[in-house]
Amino acid sequence: MLDPAARIACLETELEETYRSVTELTNDLSAANERLQRLSLFDDLTGLANRTLYHDRFDLIRAVADRESLSLLVLLMDLDRFKEINDILGHEAGDLVLRTVAKRLKGRLRDSDTVARMGGDEFAFLLTFGNGAQGASGVISEIVEIVQQPIEVGTTRVDVGASVGVARYPEDGNDLTVLLGYADKAMYQAKQNGGGFHIHDTSQDGGKKRGPLFFVGDLRNAIEHGELELHYQPKVDMRTFEISGVEALVRWRHPDRGLIMPDDFIPLVERSSLIVPFTLHTVSLAINQLQQWQEAGLSPSIAVNLSPRSLHDLALAEELVELMRDWQQLSNHLMFEVTESALMIDEAKAVRSLIRLASLGVAISIDDFGTGYSSLSCLSNLPVRELKIDRSFIAKMHVHREDLAIVRSMIDLAHKLDMSVVAEGVECRDDWTKLAELGCDYAQGYYIARPLPAEEFAVWSRRWRTTAASH
Ligand code: C2E
Ligand code: CA
Ligand code: CA
């Protein structure tokens, strides 16, 4: 029988041992977990990321690229002659080649880049670039070159080549599967060209006409360096011939490529995080112009187009409110044009944004009206001042009686809802006469004037006023 003191000492030792083994077990378990995790996220043979980790990294890097307006390139690389090496020299030689290539790639890439082995002799990369992916071709050529360096396999020196296909986020798409598909097609093209790399060109897809290719970084530079400018197209009162306002239409004066039209770059703006700086920038340009015109004794109101995405970004609405705070006196000369179809994407959010913007005294106009199937109840609940009949109806109203009937009922509808109505795409005298007959309030289109740079608009408007006075 032990005395109580000896019993306690004994128990303490037992406890200590139990504690030690629990700690050991915990350590073992976490090491095992770590090993398991490594096994499921890394490629066993090369230690590179595997397919699962690659997909994970894409989500992560995409978020950074969005935030910082970086270009993100998705690369797929296939080794040339790998199959022959494997067949002739055996699997061990093949494994050695893969490990050597992986080691060289890891040595070359930055910590922020990702390289993964997707299986077999296929590797995938995620590379980010600021400044419109300048320097990307240099890095990709280097990747090809370091793979091409001879590899010692025992006493044999083998030469492997590489074919690399490149797709760009967000220019070519938002979804990794889509981007990998494009990169795969481009890689095939590179192989056909005898190796090296090939960048996917969306304009070759299905023969669809596409504008020139740009990187997000190019556009960010354009905003920062003041390369975007607004041109102004007048809206004219059909009864008094007075210029009631202008629509601001953005153009990009590219230092090398000349004047670029919005359809060639707005889709990219819409898909990228540039939407916020872009929208704030165009509104600021319009505000500056309003100020200048007011100082010069001109007072047309300016309508700025808001892209569908900016209508669903409540934080952007707040930023616009903030921007306008200093320009309260100009807000009744500003209008926002939002397309009918944009309203329909998320009606509740769009309504909240519009109500917030209208609270500043800025008028709202519904653009491309007739193409978006908006509900009447939605329209009547919104602080909308103007409907713009889509130009496709104006173009067809002389040909199809139904289109004429649609134009007529849109004009009546606008008036019943206490809104004014603008016909866009008025291209000839017949258009004008017909619309005047139907009671349309304002006209806009090439018949009156094309979109003009600010100085030309000033000249045009002086001339218009003198001729309008004689009508
Ligand atoms: P939209 O808002 O429907 O603008 C009217 C487009 O029709 C303009 O093309 C204008 O030049 C053209 N147009 C004007 N009159 C006539 C005519 O009589 N006949 C024909 N056939 N066309 C005429 P643009 O300037 O190329 O703009 C295209 C689109 O780009 C705009 O369509 C608008 O959706 C978008 N956009 C332009 N500027 C901006 C902007 O600052 N921000 C945003 N988010 N989008 C813009
Ligand atoms: Ca418009
Ligand atoms: Ca329009």
Short mmCIF file of C-alpha atoms and ligand atoms in Angstrom, two decimals:
data_model
loop_
_atom_site.label_atom_id
_atom_site.label_comp_id
_atom_site.label_asym_id
_atom_site.label_seq_id
_atom_site.Cartn_x
_atom_site.Cartn_y
_atom_site.Cartn_z
CA MET A 1 0.00 0.00 0.00
CA LEU A 2 1.49 3.36 -1.04
CA ASP A 3 1.21 6.34 1.20
CA PRO A 4 -0.91 9.22 -0.13
CA ALA A 5 2.15 11.33 -1.11
CA ALA A 6 3.65 8.46 -3.14
CA ARG A 7 0.23 7.82 -4.76
CA ILE A 8 -0.04 11.43 -5.85
CA ALA A 9 3.51 11.39 -7.31
CA CYS A 10 2.64 8.21 -9.19
CA LEU A 11 -0.56 9.72 -10.57
CA GLU A 12 1.33 12.83 -11.65
CA THR A 13 3.83 10.72 -13.60
CA GLU A 14 0.97 8.81 -15.25
CA LEU A 15 -0.74 12.08 -16.16
CA GLU A 16 2.45 13.48 -17.57
CA GLU A 17 2.91 10.39 -19.74
CA THR A 18 -0.68 10.56 -20.96
CA TYR A 19 -0.22 14.26 -21.75
CA ARG A 20 2.99 13.52 -23.64
CA SER A 21 1.39 10.83 -25.74
CA VAL A 22 -1.63 13.04 -26.49
CA THR A 23 0.71 15.79 -27.68
CA GLU A 24 2.66 13.31 -29.77
CA LEU A 25 -0.52 11.97 -31.26
CA THR A 26 -1.70 15.48 -32.08
CA ASN A 27 1.63 16.27 -33.75
CA ASP A 28 1.53 13.01 -35.69
CA LEU A 29 -2.01 13.70 -36.76
CA SER A 30 -1.31 17.22 -37.97
CA ALA A 31 1.80 16.02 -39.83
CA ALA A 32 -0.31 13.30 -41.42
CA ASN A 33 -3.00 15.85 -42.29
CA GLU A 34 -0.42 18.15 -43.77
CA ARG A 35 0.97 15.25 -45.81
CA LEU A 36 -2.53 14.34 -46.93
CA GLN A 37 -3.27 17.92 -47.83
CA ARG A 38 -0.02 18.16 -49.75
CA LEU A 39 -0.84 14.94 -51.49
CA SER A 40 -4.22 16.19 -52.59
CA LEU A 41 -3.03 19.63 -53.68
CA PHE A 42 0.44 18.97 -55.04
CA ASP A 43 1.72 16.75 -57.76
CA ASP A 44 3.65 13.83 -56.24
CA LEU A 45 6.26 13.56 -58.93
CA THR A 46 7.24 17.21 -59.40
CA GLY A 47 6.01 18.91 -56.22
CA LEU A 48 4.21 21.47 -58.38
CA ALA A 49 0.60 22.46 -57.74
CA ASN A 50 -1.90 19.98 -59.10
CA ARG A 51 -5.12 20.64 -61.01
CA THR A 52 -7.18 21.20 -57.82
CA LEU A 53 -4.78 23.75 -56.42
CA TYR A 54 -4.50 25.41 -59.84
CA HIS A 55 -8.27 26.01 -59.94
CA ASP A 56 -8.16 27.32 -56.40
CA ARG A 57 -5.32 29.69 -57.18
CA PHE A 58 -7.16 31.02 -60.22
CA ASP A 59 -10.04 32.26 -58.01
CA LEU A 60 -7.56 33.87 -55.67
CA ILE A 61 -5.39 35.53 -58.33
CA ARG A 62 -8.41 36.64 -60.32
CA ALA A 63 -9.63 38.60 -57.29
CA VAL A 64 -6.24 40.33 -57.00
CA ALA A 65 -6.14 41.02 -60.75
CA ASP A 66 -9.63 42.58 -60.55
CA ARG A 67 -8.70 44.73 -57.60
CA GLU A 68 -5.47 45.97 -59.12
CA SER A 69 -6.48 45.95 -62.80
CA LEU A 70 -3.76 43.46 -63.69
CA SER A 71 -3.80 41.29 -66.76
CA LEU A 72 -3.97 37.62 -65.88
CA LEU A 73 -2.66 35.13 -68.41
CA VAL A 74 -3.69 31.49 -68.43
CA LEU A 75 -1.03 29.33 -70.14
CA LEU A 76 -1.09 25.70 -71.11
CA MET A 77 2.17 24.03 -72.05
CA ASP A 78 2.76 20.68 -73.62
CA LEU A 79 6.22 19.13 -74.01
CA ASP A 80 7.21 18.20 -77.55
CA ARG A 81 8.84 14.78 -78.10
CA PHE A 82 7.96 13.67 -74.55
CA LYS A 83 6.12 10.59 -75.73
CA GLU A 84 9.16 9.40 -77.71
CA ILE A 85 11.47 9.91 -74.70
CA ASN A 86 9.09 7.91 -72.52
CA ASP A 87 8.71 5.13 -75.10
CA ILE A 88 12.37 4.83 -76.05
CA LEU A 89 14.22 5.63 -72.80
CA GLY A 90 11.57 4.36 -70.37
CA HIS A 91 9.33 5.84 -67.68
CA GLU A 92 12.17 6.67 -65.33
CA ALA A 93 13.74 8.86 -67.98
CA GLY A 94 10.34 10.43 -68.59
CA ASP A 95 9.92 11.15 -64.87
CA LEU A 96 13.37 12.71 -64.73
CA VAL A 97 12.51 14.99 -67.64
CA LEU A 98 9.30 16.11 -65.92
CA ARG A 99 11.10 16.75 -62.62
CA THR A 100 13.87 18.71 -64.35
CA VAL A 101 11.42 20.85 -66.28
CA ALA A 102 9.42 21.51 -63.08
CA LYS A 103 12.57 22.52 -61.19
CA ARG A 104 13.65 24.93 -63.93
CA LEU A 105 10.20 26.50 -64.10
CA LYS A 106 10.01 26.96 -60.32
CA GLY A 107 13.42 28.61 -60.43
CA ARG A 108 12.32 31.09 -63.09
CA LEU A 109 8.86 32.17 -61.94
CA ARG A 110 7.99 34.78 -59.34
CA ASP A 111 6.30 33.79 -56.06
CA SER A 112 3.11 35.40 -57.27
CA ASP A 113 3.00 33.13 -60.34
CA THR A 114 1.55 29.65 -60.30
CA VAL A 115 2.75 26.66 -62.26
CA ALA A 116 0.91 23.35 -62.03
CA ARG A 117 1.24 19.94 -63.57
CA MET A 118 -2.16 19.08 -64.93
CA GLY A 119 -1.27 15.48 -65.79
CA GLY A 120 1.02 13.69 -68.23
CA ASP A 121 3.37 16.21 -69.81
CA GLU A 122 0.92 19.09 -69.55
CA PHE A 123 1.72 22.12 -67.41
CA ALA A 124 -0.45 25.17 -66.69
CA PHE A 125 0.53 28.63 -65.51
CA LEU A 126 -1.15 31.69 -64.06
CA LEU A 127 0.90 34.83 -64.66
CA THR A 128 -0.06 38.39 -63.79
CA PHE A 129 1.16 41.56 -65.43
CA GLY A 130 0.55 45.25 -64.83
CA ASN A 131 0.82 47.69 -67.72
CA GLY A 132 -1.20 45.86 -70.34
CA ALA A 133 0.78 42.64 -70.20
CA GLN A 134 3.83 44.42 -71.56
CA GLY A 135 6.74 42.09 -71.05
CA ALA A 136 4.47 39.02 -71.16
CA SER A 137 5.92 37.77 -74.44
CA GLY A 138 9.41 38.06 -72.97
CA VAL A 139 8.48 35.90 -69.98
CA ILE A 140 6.65 33.33 -72.12
CA SER A 141 9.60 33.07 -74.54
CA GLU A 142 11.86 32.49 -71.56
CA ILE A 143 9.61 29.69 -70.34
CA VAL A 144 9.88 28.05 -73.75
CA GLU A 145 13.64 28.56 -73.80
CA ILE A 146 14.37 27.05 -70.40
CA VAL A 147 12.37 23.97 -71.32
CA GLN A 148 14.36 23.69 -74.55
CA GLN A 149 17.72 23.51 -72.75
CA PRO A 150 19.05 19.94 -73.13
CA ILE A 151 18.39 17.55 -70.24
CA GLU A 152 20.92 14.88 -69.13
CA VAL A 153 19.29 11.51 -68.71
CA GLY A 154 22.08 9.19 -67.57
CA THR A 155 24.58 9.36 -70.36
CA THR A 156 22.09 10.64 -72.90
CA ARG A 157 21.25 14.29 -73.58
CA VAL A 158 17.65 14.79 -74.61
CA ASP A 159 16.09 17.81 -76.24
CA VAL A 160 12.48 18.50 -75.40
CA GLY A 161 10.58 21.37 -76.89
CA ALA A 162 7.53 23.24 -75.60
CA SER A 163 4.33 24.49 -77.18
CA VAL A 164 2.47 27.08 -75.17
CA GLY A 165 -1.07 28.39 -75.66
CA VAL A 166 -2.13 31.63 -73.98
CA ALA A 167 -5.57 33.02 -73.07
CA ARG A 168 -6.17 36.29 -71.27
CA TYR A 169 -8.45 37.19 -68.38
CA PRO A 170 -10.75 39.06 -68.61
CA GLU A 171 -10.29 39.82 -72.31
CA ASP A 172 -11.08 36.29 -73.52
CA GLY A 173 -13.52 35.31 -70.76
CA ASN A 174 -14.19 35.14 -67.03
CA ASP A 175 -14.43 31.43 -66.55
CA LEU A 176 -11.36 29.22 -66.07
CA THR A 177 -12.81 26.34 -68.10
CA VAL A 178 -13.43 28.69 -71.03
CA LEU A 179 -9.96 30.22 -70.71
CA LEU A 180 -8.28 26.81 -70.55
CA GLY A 181 -10.27 25.81 -73.64
CA TYR A 182 -8.92 28.83 -75.53
CA ALA A 183 -5.40 28.23 -74.22
CA ASP A 184 -5.69 24.63 -75.42
CA LYS A 185 -6.72 25.75 -78.91
CA ALA A 186 -3.87 28.26 -78.99
CA MET A 187 -1.45 25.54 -77.84
CA TYR A 188 -2.55 23.38 -80.74
CA GLN A 189 -1.86 26.32 -83.04
CA ALA A 190 1.61 26.72 -81.49
CA LYS A 191 2.28 23.01 -82.12
CA GLN A 192 1.24 23.41 -85.73
CA ASN A 193 3.66 26.32 -86.02
CA GLY A 194 6.43 24.00 -84.83
CA GLY A 195 6.53 24.97 -81.12
CA GLY A 196 6.93 28.24 -79.24
CA PHE A 197 3.85 30.09 -78.06
CA HIS A 198 0.61 31.35 -79.52
CA ILE A 199 -1.84 33.84 -78.00
CA HIS A 200 -5.53 33.12 -78.46
CA ASP A 201 -7.22 35.58 -80.81
CA THR A 202 -10.95 35.87 -80.13
CA SER A 203 -11.52 37.59 -83.47
CA GLN A 204 -10.89 34.27 -85.18
CA ASP A 205 -13.75 32.60 -83.32
CA GLY A 206 -16.60 31.65 -85.56
CA GLY A 207 -15.73 34.45 -87.98
CA LYS A 208 -17.43 36.96 -85.67
CA LYS A 209 -16.33 40.49 -86.39
CA ARG A 210 -14.51 41.81 -83.40
CA GLY A 211 -12.71 45.06 -82.79
CA PRO A 212 -9.02 45.30 -82.01
CA LEU A 213 -7.76 43.42 -78.98
CA PHE A 214 -6.90 45.35 -75.84
CA PHE A 215 -5.71 44.56 -72.40
CA VAL A 216 -7.36 45.89 -69.27
CA GLY A 217 -4.04 47.53 -68.40
CA ASP A 218 -4.12 49.52 -71.68
CA LEU A 219 -7.51 50.87 -70.75
CA ARG A 220 -6.48 51.69 -67.21
CA ASN A 221 -3.57 53.66 -68.67
CA ALA A 222 -5.95 55.36 -71.08
CA ILE A 223 -8.09 56.56 -68.17
CA GLU A 224 -5.05 57.67 -66.17
CA HIS A 225 -3.40 59.45 -69.12
CA GLY A 226 -6.55 61.24 -70.23
CA GLU A 227 -6.92 59.38 -73.55
CA LEU A 228 -10.70 59.05 -73.21
CA GLU A 229 -12.78 61.91 -74.53
CA LEU A 230 -16.45 62.61 -74.87
CA HIS A 231 -18.14 63.55 -78.12
CA TYR A 232 -21.51 65.23 -78.01
CA GLN A 233 -24.57 64.52 -80.12
CA PRO A 234 -27.43 67.02 -79.86
CA LYS A 235 -31.03 66.22 -79.02
CA VAL A 236 -33.31 68.77 -80.62
CA ASP A 237 -36.82 69.88 -79.64
CA MET A 238 -39.03 68.94 -82.61
CA ARG A 239 -41.42 71.86 -82.08
CA THR A 240 -39.08 74.73 -81.32
CA PHE A 241 -35.88 73.39 -82.98
CA GLU A 242 -34.01 74.30 -79.81
CA ILE A 243 -31.09 72.19 -78.68
CA SER A 244 -32.43 70.67 -75.50
CA GLY A 245 -29.31 68.75 -74.60
CA VAL A 246 -26.54 66.47 -75.82
CA GLU A 247 -25.68 62.85 -75.33
CA ALA A 248 -22.06 62.25 -74.33
CA LEU A 249 -20.50 59.37 -76.25
CA VAL A 250 -17.08 58.21 -75.21
CA ARG A 251 -14.15 57.69 -77.61
CA TRP A 252 -10.63 56.54 -76.95
CA ARG A 253 -7.94 58.59 -78.65
CA HIS A 254 -5.29 55.89 -78.79
CA PRO A 255 -1.74 57.20 -79.31
CA ASP A 256 -1.00 54.57 -82.01
CA ARG A 257 -4.34 53.32 -83.22
CA GLY A 258 -6.27 56.56 -83.60
CA LEU A 259 -9.86 57.04 -82.53
CA ILE A 260 -11.45 53.89 -81.09
CA MET A 261 -15.23 53.58 -80.88
CA PRO A 262 -16.99 52.55 -77.66
CA ASP A 263 -18.29 49.22 -78.99
CA ASP A 264 -14.65 48.11 -79.24
CA PHE A 265 -13.77 48.69 -75.59
CA ILE A 266 -16.92 49.16 -73.47
CA PRO A 267 -17.52 45.38 -73.34
CA LEU A 268 -14.08 44.96 -71.80
CA VAL A 269 -14.76 47.77 -69.31
CA GLU A 270 -18.00 46.01 -68.40
CA ARG A 271 -16.27 42.73 -67.73
CA SER A 272 -13.47 44.18 -65.63
CA SER A 273 -13.05 46.07 -62.41
CA LEU A 274 -12.42 49.21 -64.48
CA ILE A 275 -16.14 49.82 -64.57
CA VAL A 276 -15.96 51.93 -61.40
CA PRO A 277 -13.06 54.26 -62.38
CA PHE A 278 -14.38 54.41 -65.94
CA THR A 279 -17.87 55.52 -64.90
CA LEU A 280 -16.55 58.08 -62.42
CA HIS A 281 -14.16 59.36 -65.09
CA THR A 282 -16.80 59.83 -67.80
CA VAL A 283 -19.12 61.59 -65.36
CA SER A 284 -16.25 63.90 -64.31
CA LEU A 285 -15.49 64.69 -67.96
CA ALA A 286 -19.15 65.60 -68.49
CA ILE A 287 -19.18 67.80 -65.38
CA ASN A 288 -16.05 69.63 -66.59
CA GLN A 289 -17.67 70.22 -69.95
CA LEU A 290 -20.87 71.51 -68.35
CA GLN A 291 -18.83 74.01 -66.37
CA GLN A 292 -16.95 75.21 -69.45
CA TRP A 293 -20.14 75.59 -71.46
CA GLN A 294 -21.87 77.46 -68.70
CA GLU A 295 -18.94 79.87 -68.51
CA ALA A 296 -19.20 80.34 -72.29
CA GLY A 297 -22.93 81.08 -72.04
CA LEU A 298 -24.07 77.73 -73.49
CA SER A 299 -26.42 75.64 -71.43
CA PRO A 300 -27.28 72.29 -72.95
CA SER A 301 -27.78 69.45 -70.49
CA ILE A 302 -25.48 66.45 -70.89
CA ALA A 303 -26.72 62.85 -70.84
CA VAL A 304 -24.09 60.30 -69.79
CA ASN A 305 -24.56 56.60 -70.57
CA LEU A 306 -24.39 54.36 -67.52
CA SER A 307 -23.48 50.79 -68.31
CA PRO A 308 -25.75 48.00 -67.03
CA ARG A 309 -23.22 46.84 -64.48
CA SER A 310 -22.81 50.24 -62.92
CA LEU A 311 -26.55 50.32 -62.36
CA HIS A 312 -26.33 47.24 -60.16
CA ASP A 313 -23.42 48.41 -58.10
CA LEU A 314 -24.89 50.26 -55.14
CA ALA A 315 -21.44 51.28 -53.93
CA LEU A 316 -20.81 52.96 -57.29
CA ALA A 317 -24.10 54.85 -56.99
CA GLU A 318 -22.82 56.15 -53.64
CA GLU A 319 -19.51 57.17 -55.25
CA LEU A 320 -21.42 59.06 -57.93
CA VAL A 321 -23.47 60.78 -55.24
CA GLU A 322 -20.21 61.71 -53.51
CA LEU A 323 -18.73 63.04 -56.77
CA MET A 324 -21.84 65.11 -57.45
CA ARG A 325 -21.90 66.57 -53.96
CA ASP A 326 -19.52 69.34 -55.00
CA TRP A 327 -21.49 70.07 -58.15
CA GLN A 328 -25.03 70.40 -56.85
CA GLN A 329 -25.66 73.47 -59.01
CA LEU A 330 -24.93 71.42 -62.16
CA SER A 331 -27.00 68.36 -61.30
CA ASN A 332 -30.14 69.62 -63.03
CA HIS A 333 -28.11 69.83 -66.22
CA LEU A 334 -27.02 66.23 -65.98
CA MET A 335 -28.90 63.17 -67.12
CA PHE A 336 -28.10 59.46 -66.95
CA GLU A 337 -29.10 57.14 -69.78
CA VAL A 338 -29.69 53.56 -68.71
CA THR A 339 -30.81 50.87 -71.09
CA GLU A 340 -34.15 49.24 -70.68
CA SER A 341 -32.59 45.77 -70.65
CA ALA A 342 -30.21 46.79 -67.84
CA LEU A 343 -33.19 47.61 -65.65
CA MET A 344 -34.49 44.10 -66.05
CA ILE A 345 -31.38 42.27 -64.80
CA ASP A 346 -32.08 42.94 -61.15
CA GLU A 347 -34.99 45.27 -61.02
CA ALA A 348 -34.94 45.85 -57.27
CA LYS A 349 -31.28 46.87 -57.23
CA ALA A 350 -31.58 49.00 -60.34
CA VAL A 351 -34.57 50.82 -58.84
CA ARG A 352 -32.64 51.53 -55.64
CA SER A 353 -29.66 52.90 -57.60
CA LEU A 354 -31.83 55.06 -59.80
CA ILE A 355 -33.82 56.48 -56.90
CA ARG A 356 -30.54 57.33 -55.15
CA LEU A 357 -29.15 59.04 -58.27
CA ALA A 358 -32.39 60.86 -59.02
CA SER A 359 -32.43 62.21 -55.47
CA LEU A 360 -29.52 64.44 -56.57
CA GLY A 361 -31.72 66.13 -59.12
CA VAL A 362 -30.16 64.21 -62.03
CA ALA A 363 -32.71 63.18 -64.65
CA ILE A 364 -32.98 59.56 -65.79
CA SER A 365 -33.57 58.52 -69.38
CA ILE A 366 -34.44 54.99 -70.53
CA ASP A 367 -32.23 54.16 -73.52
CA ASP A 368 -32.91 51.68 -76.33
CA PHE A 369 -36.54 51.63 -75.29
CA GLY A 370 -38.62 48.91 -76.92
CA THR A 371 -35.89 46.28 -76.88
CA GLY A 372 -35.94 45.25 -73.24
CA TYR A 373 -39.50 44.25 -72.34
CA SER A 374 -39.62 46.27 -69.14
CA SER A 375 -42.84 46.17 -67.23
CA LEU A 376 -45.05 49.21 -67.17
CA SER A 377 -45.35 49.00 -63.42
CA CYS A 378 -41.56 49.16 -63.13
CA LEU A 379 -41.37 52.23 -65.34
CA SER A 380 -44.12 54.08 -63.59
CA ASN A 381 -42.43 53.49 -60.23
CA LEU A 382 -39.16 54.97 -61.39
CA PRO A 383 -38.03 58.55 -61.37
CA VAL A 384 -37.72 58.52 -65.17
CA ARG A 385 -38.02 61.71 -67.16
CA GLU A 386 -37.46 60.47 -70.70
CA LEU A 387 -37.84 57.45 -72.95
CA LYS A 388 -35.53 57.03 -75.96
CA ILE A 389 -37.05 54.94 -78.70
CA ASP A 390 -34.46 52.49 -79.96
CA ARG A 391 -33.15 53.40 -83.38
CA SER A 392 -34.07 50.01 -84.88
CA PHE A 393 -37.76 51.05 -84.76
CA ILE A 394 -37.04 54.40 -86.38
CA ALA A 395 -35.06 52.70 -89.14
CA LYS A 396 -37.92 50.29 -89.91
CA MET A 397 -40.96 52.49 -89.41
CA HIS A 398 -41.18 53.42 -93.10
CA VAL A 399 -40.96 49.80 -94.18
CA HIS A 400 -43.12 47.91 -91.69
CA ARG A 401 -46.49 49.16 -90.58
CA GLU A 402 -46.10 47.30 -87.28
CA ASP A 403 -42.98 49.30 -86.47
CA LEU A 404 -44.79 52.53 -87.17
CA ALA A 405 -47.59 51.35 -84.86
CA ILE A 406 -45.03 50.49 -82.18
CA VAL A 407 -43.39 53.92 -82.43
CA ARG A 408 -46.80 55.56 -82.18
CA SER A 409 -47.76 53.59 -79.07
CA MET A 410 -44.39 54.20 -77.42
CA ILE A 411 -44.87 57.94 -77.86
CA ASP A 412 -48.39 57.73 -76.41
CA LEU A 413 -47.19 55.57 -73.55
CA ALA A 414 -44.41 58.00 -72.63
CA HIS A 415 -46.86 60.89 -72.61
CA LYS A 416 -49.37 58.98 -70.49
CA LEU A 417 -46.58 58.30 -67.99
CA ASP A 418 -45.71 61.99 -68.04
CA MET A 419 -42.36 61.42 -69.68
CA SER A 420 -40.90 63.07 -72.73
CA VAL A 421 -39.85 60.97 -75.67
CA VAL A 422 -36.74 61.06 -77.85
CA ALA A 423 -36.34 59.28 -81.18
CA GLU A 424 -32.75 58.19 -81.75
CA GLY A 425 -31.24 57.35 -85.14
CA VAL A 426 -33.16 60.03 -87.04
CA GLU A 427 -31.32 59.84 -90.34
CA CYS A 428 -33.42 61.69 -92.91
CA ARG A 429 -36.10 64.29 -93.46
CA ASP A 430 -38.80 61.60 -93.77
CA ASP A 431 -37.95 60.27 -90.32
CA TRP A 432 -38.23 63.78 -88.91
CA THR A 433 -41.57 64.55 -90.59
CA LYS A 434 -43.16 61.27 -89.53
CA LEU A 435 -42.00 61.60 -85.93
CA ALA A 436 -43.20 65.21 -85.76
CA GLU A 437 -46.61 64.03 -86.97
CA LEU A 438 -46.70 61.38 -84.25
CA GLY A 439 -46.03 64.01 -81.58
CA CYS A 440 -42.49 62.92 -80.69
CA ASP A 441 -40.82 65.54 -78.47
CA TYR A 442 -37.12 65.32 -79.35
CA ALA A 443 -35.01 63.95 -82.17
CA GLN A 444 -31.41 62.79 -82.24
CA GLY A 445 -29.48 61.36 -85.18
CA TYR A 446 -27.23 61.91 -88.16
CA TYR A 447 -29.93 64.01 -89.87
CA ILE A 448 -29.35 66.65 -87.21
CA ALA A 449 -25.69 66.07 -86.34
CA ARG A 450 -23.18 63.30 -85.73
CA PRO A 451 -21.50 63.09 -82.31
CA LEU A 452 -18.99 65.96 -82.29
CA PRO A 453 -15.93 66.90 -80.22
CA ALA A 454 -16.72 69.76 -77.80
CA GLU A 455 -15.20 72.56 -79.90
CA GLU A 456 -16.98 71.42 -83.06
CA PHE A 457 -20.23 71.14 -81.13
CA ALA A 458 -19.89 74.79 -80.05
CA VAL A 459 -19.44 75.86 -83.68
CA TRP A 460 -22.29 73.62 -84.86
CA SER A 461 -24.69 74.86 -82.20
CA ARG A 462 -24.10 78.53 -83.10
CA ARG A 463 -24.85 77.74 -86.74
CA TRP A 464 -27.89 75.65 -85.85
CA ARG A 465 -29.34 78.44 -83.76
CA THR A 466 -29.13 80.91 -86.64
CA THR A 467 -30.77 78.50 -89.10
CA ALA A 468 -33.35 77.31 -86.56
CA ALA A 469 -34.39 80.94 -85.99
CA SER A 470 -35.32 81.18 -89.67
CA HIS A 471 -37.63 78.09 -89.52
P1 C2E B 1 -26.19 54.32 -77.55
O1 C2E B 1 -26.26 54.87 -76.17
O2 C2E B 1 -27.44 53.72 -78.10
O3 C2E B 1 -25.64 55.50 -78.44
C1 C2E B 1 -26.10 55.84 -79.70
C2 C2E B 1 -25.19 55.30 -80.75
O4 C2E B 1 -25.83 55.49 -82.03
C3 C2E B 1 -23.87 56.08 -80.84
O5 C2E B 1 -22.86 55.17 -81.27
C4 C2E B 1 -24.17 57.09 -81.95
O6 C2E B 1 -23.02 57.55 -82.61
C5 C2E B 1 -25.02 56.26 -82.87
N1 C2E B 1 -25.91 57.11 -83.68
C6 C2E B 1 -26.32 58.37 -83.43
N2 C2E B 1 -27.13 58.81 -84.41
C7 C2E B 1 -27.24 57.82 -85.29
C8 C2E B 1 -27.94 57.68 -86.54
O7 C2E B 1 -28.64 58.56 -87.02
N3 C2E B 1 -27.82 56.49 -87.18
C9 C2E B 1 -27.05 55.48 -86.68
N4 C2E B 1 -26.98 54.35 -87.40
N5 C2E B 1 -26.38 55.57 -85.53
C10 C2E B 1 -26.47 56.73 -84.85
P2 C2E B 1 -21.48 55.10 -80.47
O8 C2E B 1 -21.03 56.46 -80.12
O9 C2E B 1 -20.60 54.22 -81.26
O10 C2E B 1 -21.89 54.39 -79.12
C11 C2E B 1 -22.28 53.06 -79.11
C12 C2E B 1 -22.72 52.63 -77.74
O11 C2E B 1 -21.64 52.65 -76.82
C13 C2E B 1 -23.76 53.53 -77.11
O12 C2E B 1 -25.01 53.23 -77.65
C14 C2E B 1 -23.62 53.20 -75.65
O13 C2E B 1 -24.32 52.02 -75.34
C15 C2E B 1 -22.14 52.92 -75.53
N6 C2E B 1 -21.49 54.10 -74.96
C16 C2E B 1 -21.05 55.19 -75.58
N7 C2E B 1 -20.49 56.05 -74.71
C17 C2E B 1 -20.57 55.47 -73.49
C18 C2E B 1 -20.17 55.85 -72.16
O14 C2E B 1 -19.63 56.93 -71.91
N8 C2E B 1 -20.43 54.97 -71.16
C19 C2E B 1 -21.05 53.79 -71.39
N9 C2E B 1 -21.26 53.00 -70.36
N10 C2E B 1 -21.44 53.41 -72.60
C20 C2E B 1 -21.22 54.23 -73.65
CA CA B 2 -27.42 56.25 -75.07
CA CA B 3 -29.58 54.09 -77.68
#
